[in-house]
Amino acid sequence: MTTTDRAARRGFSLGDAGREFLRHPTPWMILAFLAGTVAARIAVGGGGLADLWAPLVFAALFPFLEWVIHVFVLHWRPRTVGPITVDTLLARDHRRHHAAPRDVDLVFIPTRALPWGIVGLGVAAPLGVGALIGAPVHATLTFMLVEAVFLLGYEWTHYLVHTDYKPRGRAYKAVWRSHRLHHFKNEHYWFSVTTAGTSDRVLGTYPDPGTVDTSPTAKNLHGLDEIA
């Protein structure tokens, strides 16, 4: 039985979803990042409530960061500059994801890109910025820990929405509906993944679904069959 077959079967429970989730490599990469930051934070010690201001700002900005990455990185339209076509791995994989949104294997952050993201944005950037502004090491590690938690939350939420697990709680049902609208109604709206209508409401991409036409390119981003 393939991954997609398992995810599509009837009666798919939250436990089934968790077991399927852990069969994929990217959750383990993120869990390793999280475990490393927890261990480093405990080893360094110190800190207090003041350590939380940067993580709280990050938490507030995360839906907007998600929106920006989704719009400008994942929905990047290939551009030709002279003889060269400027495209990215993340954009190509995201087009494949839109083409087959029920293929669970295409839901996860690409394994070729995730390590670079963790090392660059998850480790090097916080350490560099922390050193530049003179932040204590323990505060920087707290920030990195929160980054890891949010990254794992993103990967789990996005995965779960694309399985056949049925929404139960009100908050998850709203997230599920919003992301499904993005995939099956119109790819130009509803870019939030882990929240429903936060950044989208502020940035004008959370319309009443009844006022939006069904897009003919929701499964074929930019109408680029030949390079998707």
C-alpha positions as a LaTeX table, in Angstrom:
\begin{tabular}{lrrr}
\hline
Residue & $x$ (\AA) & $y$ (\AA) & $z$ (\AA) \\
\hline
Met1 & 0.00 & 0.00 & 0.00 \\
Thr2 & 1.48 & 3.37 & $-1.00$ \\
Thr3 & 1.71 & 6.48 & 1.19 \\
Thr4 & $-1.11$ & 8.12 & $-0.74$ \\
Asp5 & $-3.31$ & 5.02 & $-0.40$ \\
Arg6 & $-2.82$ & 4.94 & 3.35 \\
Ala7 & $-3.66$ & 8.63 & 3.68 \\
Ala8 & $-6.75$ & 8.30 & 1.52 \\
Arg9 & $-8.39$ & 5.37 & 3.25 \\
Arg10 & $-11.64$ & 5.83 & 5.14 \\
Gly11 & $-11.60$ & 6.29 & 8.91 \\
Phe12 & $-8.19$ & 7.96 & 8.93 \\
Ser13 & $-7.63$ & 8.86 & 12.60 \\
Leu14 & $-5.32$ & 11.32 & 14.30 \\
Gly15 & $-3.20$ & 8.38 & 15.44 \\
Asp16 & $-2.96$ & 7.15 & 11.84 \\
Ala17 & $-1.91$ & 10.65 & 10.84 \\
Gly18 & 0.80 & 10.78 & 13.50 \\
Arg19 & 2.26 & 7.43 & 12.50 \\
Glu20 & 2.22 & 8.41 & 8.81 \\
Phe21 & 3.81 & 11.77 & 9.64 \\
Leu22 & 6.75 & 10.09 & 11.36 \\
Arg23 & 7.41 & 7.86 & 8.36 \\
His24 & 8.74 & 10.89 & 6.50 \\
Pro25 & 12.23 & 12.35 & 6.93 \\
Thr26 & 11.51 & 16.06 & 7.36 \\
Pro27 & 9.69 & 15.75 & 10.72 \\
Trp28 & 12.75 & 13.94 & 12.07 \\
Met29 & 15.05 & 16.67 & 10.74 \\
Ile30 & 12.96 & 19.29 & 12.51 \\
Leu31 & 12.76 & 17.18 & 15.68 \\
Ala32 & 16.57 & 16.88 & 15.65 \\
Phe33 & 16.80 & 20.68 & 15.34 \\
Leu34 & 14.34 & 21.05 & 18.22 \\
Ala35 & 16.15 & 18.52 & 20.41 \\
Gly36 & 19.47 & 20.24 & 19.72 \\
Thr37 & 18.16 & 23.66 & 20.68 \\
Val38 & 16.52 & 22.29 & 23.84 \\
Ala39 & 19.77 & 20.58 & 24.86 \\
Ala40 & 21.83 & 23.70 & 24.15 \\
Arg41 & 19.37 & 25.91 & 26.01 \\
Ile42 & 19.47 & 23.66 & 29.09 \\
Ala43 & 23.27 & 23.47 & 28.96 \\
Val44 & 23.68 & 27.25 & 28.78 \\
Gly45 & 21.13 & 27.95 & 31.50 \\
Gly46 & 20.30 & 31.41 & 32.78 \\
Gly47 & 17.68 & 33.70 & 31.34 \\
Gly48 & 14.29 & 34.92 & 32.45 \\
Leu49 & 11.08 & 36.49 & 31.21 \\
Ala50 & 13.11 & 39.02 & 29.19 \\
Asp51 & 14.16 & 36.10 & 26.95 \\
Leu52 & 10.61 & 35.85 & 25.68 \\
Trp53 & 10.20 & 39.22 & 23.98 \\
Ala54 & 11.89 & 38.16 & 20.70 \\
Pro55 & 10.04 & 34.78 & 20.52 \\
Leu56 & 6.74 & 36.55 & 21.18 \\
Val57 & 7.44 & 39.00 & 18.35 \\
Phe58 & 8.35 & 36.04 & 16.12 \\
Ala59 & 5.09 & 34.29 & 17.05 \\
Ala60 & 3.09 & 37.40 & 16.17 \\
Leu61 & 4.88 & 37.82 & 12.85 \\
Phe62 & 4.90 & 34.13 & 11.88 \\
Pro63 & 1.57 & 34.21 & 9.94 \\
Phe64 & 2.94 & 37.11 & 7.88 \\
Leu65 & 6.26 & 35.32 & 7.32 \\
Glu66 & 4.25 & 32.30 & 6.17 \\
Trp67 & 2.26 & 34.53 & 3.78 \\
Val68 & 5.37 & 36.16 & 2.29 \\
Ile69 & 7.11 & 32.81 & 1.72 \\
His70 & 3.98 & 31.30 & 0.20 \\
Val71 & 3.34 & 34.21 & $-2.16$ \\
Phe72 & 6.85 & 35.21 & $-3.22$ \\
Val73 & 8.87 & 31.99 & $-2.85$ \\
Leu74 & 6.51 & 29.05 & $-3.34$ \\
His75 & 4.35 & 30.77 & $-5.96$ \\
Trp76 & 7.36 & 32.18 & $-7.77$ \\
Arg77 & 6.67 & 32.41 & $-11.49$ \\
Pro78 & 9.70 & 31.34 & $-13.56$ \\
Arg79 & 11.29 & 34.24 & $-15.38$ \\
Thr80 & 13.52 & 34.16 & $-18.44$ \\
Val81 & 16.63 & 36.34 & $-18.36$ \\
Gly82 & 18.35 & 36.04 & $-21.71$ \\
Pro83 & 18.98 & 32.31 & $-22.30$ \\
Ile84 & 18.45 & 31.44 & $-18.62$ \\
Thr85 & 15.17 & 30.51 & $-16.94$ \\
Val86 & 15.20 & 31.61 & $-13.31$ \\
Asp87 & 13.31 & 29.02 & $-11.28$ \\
Thr88 & 13.78 & 27.41 & $-7.87$ \\
Leu89 & 13.52 & 23.97 & $-6.35$ \\
Leu90 & 10.92 & 25.18 & $-3.85$ \\
Ala91 & 8.75 & 26.70 & $-6.57$ \\
Arg92 & 8.97 & 23.61 & $-8.78$ \\
Asp93 & 8.09 & 21.30 & $-5.91$ \\
His94 & 5.22 & 23.56 & $-4.90$ \\
Arg95 & 3.81 & 23.42 & $-8.43$ \\
Arg96 & 3.92 & 19.65 & $-8.20$ \\
His97 & 2.15 & 19.88 & $-4.86$ \\
His98 & $-0.66$ & 21.97 & $-6.38$ \\
Ala99 & $-0.95$ & 19.55 & $-9.28$ \\
Ala100 & $-1.45$ & 16.62 & $-6.90$ \\
Pro101 & $-2.63$ & 18.03 & $-3.54$ \\
Arg102 & $-3.71$ & 14.57 & $-2.31$ \\
Asp103 & $-0.22$ & 13.12 & $-2.79$ \\
Val104 & 1.06 & 13.23 & 0.79 \\
Asp105 & 4.66 & 12.71 & $-0.33$ \\
Leu106 & 4.55 & 16.17 & $-1.98$ \\
Val107 & 3.21 & 17.93 & 1.12 \\
Phe108 & 6.44 & 18.08 & 3.11 \\
Ile109 & 9.19 & 20.67 & 2.88 \\
Pro110 & 11.63 & 19.29 & 0.28 \\
Thr111 & 14.31 & 17.24 & 2.00 \\
Arg112 & 16.97 & 18.79 & $-0.22$ \\
Ala113 & 16.04 & 22.30 & 0.93 \\
Leu114 & 15.16 & 21.83 & 4.60 \\
Pro115 & 18.72 & 21.27 & 5.96 \\
Trp116 & 19.86 & 24.50 & 4.32 \\
Gly117 & 16.88 & 26.33 & 5.79 \\
Ile118 & 17.59 & 24.99 & 9.27 \\
Val119 & 21.29 & 25.80 & 9.12 \\
Gly120 & 20.84 & 29.20 & 7.48 \\
Leu121 & 17.63 & 30.63 & 8.90 \\
Gly122 & 17.29 & 28.47 & 12.00 \\
Val123 & 20.85 & 28.60 & 13.30 \\
Ala124 & 23.22 & 30.97 & 11.49 \\
Ala125 & 20.83 & 33.91 & 11.16 \\
Pro126 & 19.74 & 34.02 & 14.84 \\
Leu127 & 23.32 & 33.55 & 16.06 \\
Gly128 & 24.57 & 36.26 & 13.72 \\
Val129 & 21.84 & 38.76 & 14.56 \\
Gly130 & 22.12 & 37.92 & 18.25 \\
Ala131 & 25.86 & 38.59 & 18.21 \\
Leu132 & 25.36 & 41.80 & 16.23 \\
Ile133 & 22.89 & 43.28 & 18.71 \\
Gly134 & 24.65 & 41.89 & 21.76 \\
Ala135 & 21.89 & 39.50 & 22.81 \\
Pro136 & 22.84 & 36.92 & 25.45 \\
Val137 & 23.43 & 33.44 & 24.08 \\
His138 & 20.64 & 32.03 & 26.22 \\
Ala139 & 18.16 & 34.50 & 24.69 \\
Thr140 & 19.26 & 33.57 & 21.17 \\
Leu141 & 18.86 & 29.88 & 21.96 \\
Thr142 & 15.37 & 30.52 & 23.33 \\
Phe143 & 14.49 & 32.22 & 20.05 \\
Met144 & 15.88 & 29.28 & 18.06 \\
Leu145 & 13.87 & 26.85 & 20.18 \\
Val146 & 10.67 & 28.75 & 19.38 \\
Glu147 & 11.61 & 28.74 & 15.69 \\
Ala148 & 11.92 & 24.95 & 15.80 \\
Val149 & 8.54 & 24.57 & 17.52 \\
Phe150 & 6.80 & 26.77 & 14.93 \\
Leu151 & 8.51 & 24.96 & 12.05 \\
Leu152 & 7.35 & 21.60 & 13.39 \\
Gly153 & 3.85 & 23.03 & 13.89 \\
Tyr154 & 3.80 & 24.24 & 10.29 \\
Glu155 & 4.93 & 20.88 & 8.91 \\
Trp156 & 2.36 & 18.96 & 10.99 \\
Thr157 & $-0.55$ & 21.30 & 10.22 \\
His158 & 0.13 & 21.41 & 6.48 \\
Tyr159 & 0.50 & 17.65 & 6.38 \\
Leu160 & $-2.67$ & 17.04 & 8.39 \\
Val161 & $-4.80$ & 19.28 & 6.17 \\
His162 & $-3.80$ & 17.20 & 3.15 \\
Thr163 & $-4.70$ & 13.85 & 4.71 \\
Asp164 & $-8.20$ & 12.45 & 5.04 \\
Tyr165 & $-8.31$ & 13.25 & 8.75 \\
Lys166 & $-11.60$ & 15.08 & 9.31 \\
Pro167 & $-11.62$ & 18.39 & 11.22 \\
Arg168 & $-13.16$ & 18.29 & 14.67 \\
Gly169 & $-12.08$ & 21.32 & 16.65 \\
Arg170 & $-13.33$ & 24.73 & 15.53 \\
Ala171 & $-9.85$ & 26.23 & 15.13 \\
Tyr172 & $-8.52$ & 23.35 & 13.04 \\
Lys173 & $-11.69$ & 23.25 & 10.96 \\
Ala174 & $-11.13$ & 26.91 & 10.02 \\
Val175 & $-7.51$ & 26.24 & 9.05 \\
Trp176 & $-8.54$ & 23.15 & 7.07 \\
Arg177 & $-11.24$ & 25.06 & 5.17 \\
Ser178 & $-8.99$ & 28.00 & 4.37 \\
His179 & $-6.17$ & 25.88 & 2.96 \\
Arg180 & $-8.56$ & 23.70 & 0.99 \\
Leu181 & $-10.00$ & 26.82 & $-0.61$ \\
His182 & $-6.48$ & 27.80 & $-1.66$ \\
His183 & $-5.97$ & 24.44 & $-3.38$ \\
Phe184 & $-9.39$ & 23.72 & $-4.80$ \\
Lys185 & $-11.06$ & 27.13 & $-5.21$ \\
Asn186 & $-8.49$ & 29.76 & $-6.12$ \\
Glu187 & $-4.72$ & 29.74 & $-5.61$ \\
His188 & $-4.55$ & 33.55 & $-5.50$ \\
Tyr189 & $-6.14$ & 33.70 & $-2.03$ \\
Trp190 & $-5.95$ & 32.05 & 1.41 \\
Phe191 & $-2.16$ & 31.83 & 1.74 \\
Ser192 & $-2.08$ & 31.25 & 5.49 \\
Val193 & $-1.42$ & 27.63 & 6.46 \\
Thr194 & $-1.25$ & 27.33 & 10.24 \\
Thr195 & $-3.83$ & 30.02 & 10.95 \\
Ala196 & $-7.12$ & 30.94 & 9.29 \\
Gly197 & $-7.46$ & 34.47 & 8.02 \\
Thr198 & $-4.83$ & 36.26 & 10.12 \\
Ser199 & $-2.28$ & 37.56 & 7.61 \\
Asp200 & $-4.76$ & 36.97 & 4.79 \\
Arg201 & $-7.31$ & 39.32 & 6.35 \\
Val202 & $-4.70$ & 42.04 & 6.89 \\
Leu203 & $-3.18$ & 41.68 & 3.41 \\
Gly204 & $-6.43$ & 41.39 & 1.49 \\
Thr205 & $-6.35$ & 37.73 & 0.46 \\
Tyr206 & $-9.25$ & 36.43 & 2.55 \\
Pro207 & $-12.37$ & 37.07 & 0.45 \\
Asp208 & $-15.82$ & 35.60 & 0.85 \\
Pro209 & $-15.49$ & 32.34 & $-1.14$ \\
Gly210 & $-18.88$ & 32.98 & $-2.70$ \\
Thr211 & $-17.51$ & 36.09 & $-4.42$ \\
Val212 & $-14.48$ & 34.33 & $-5.95$ \\
Asp213 & $-14.46$ & 32.41 & $-9.22$ \\
Thr214 & $-13.01$ & 28.91 & $-9.25$ \\
Ser215 & $-9.57$ & 29.25 & $-10.81$ \\
Pro216 & $-8.71$ & 27.08 & $-13.83$ \\
Thr217 & $-5.05$ & 27.06 & $-12.73$ \\
Ala218 & $-5.44$ & 26.04 & $-9.08$ \\
Lys219 & $-3.82$ & 22.71 & $-9.96$ \\
Asn220 & $-1.57$ & 24.14 & $-12.66$ \\
Leu221 & 0.13 & 27.20 & $-11.18$ \\
His222 & 0.71 & 29.91 & $-13.76$ \\
Gly223 & $-0.53$ & 27.53 & $-16.48$ \\
Leu224 & 2.95 & 26.06 & $-16.79$ \\
Asp225 & 2.28 & 22.41 & $-17.57$ \\
Glu226 & 5.49 & 22.12 & $-19.56$ \\
Ile227 & 7.76 & 22.90 & $-16.60$ \\
Ala228 & 5.65 & 22.04 & $-13.57$ \\
\hline
\end{tabular}
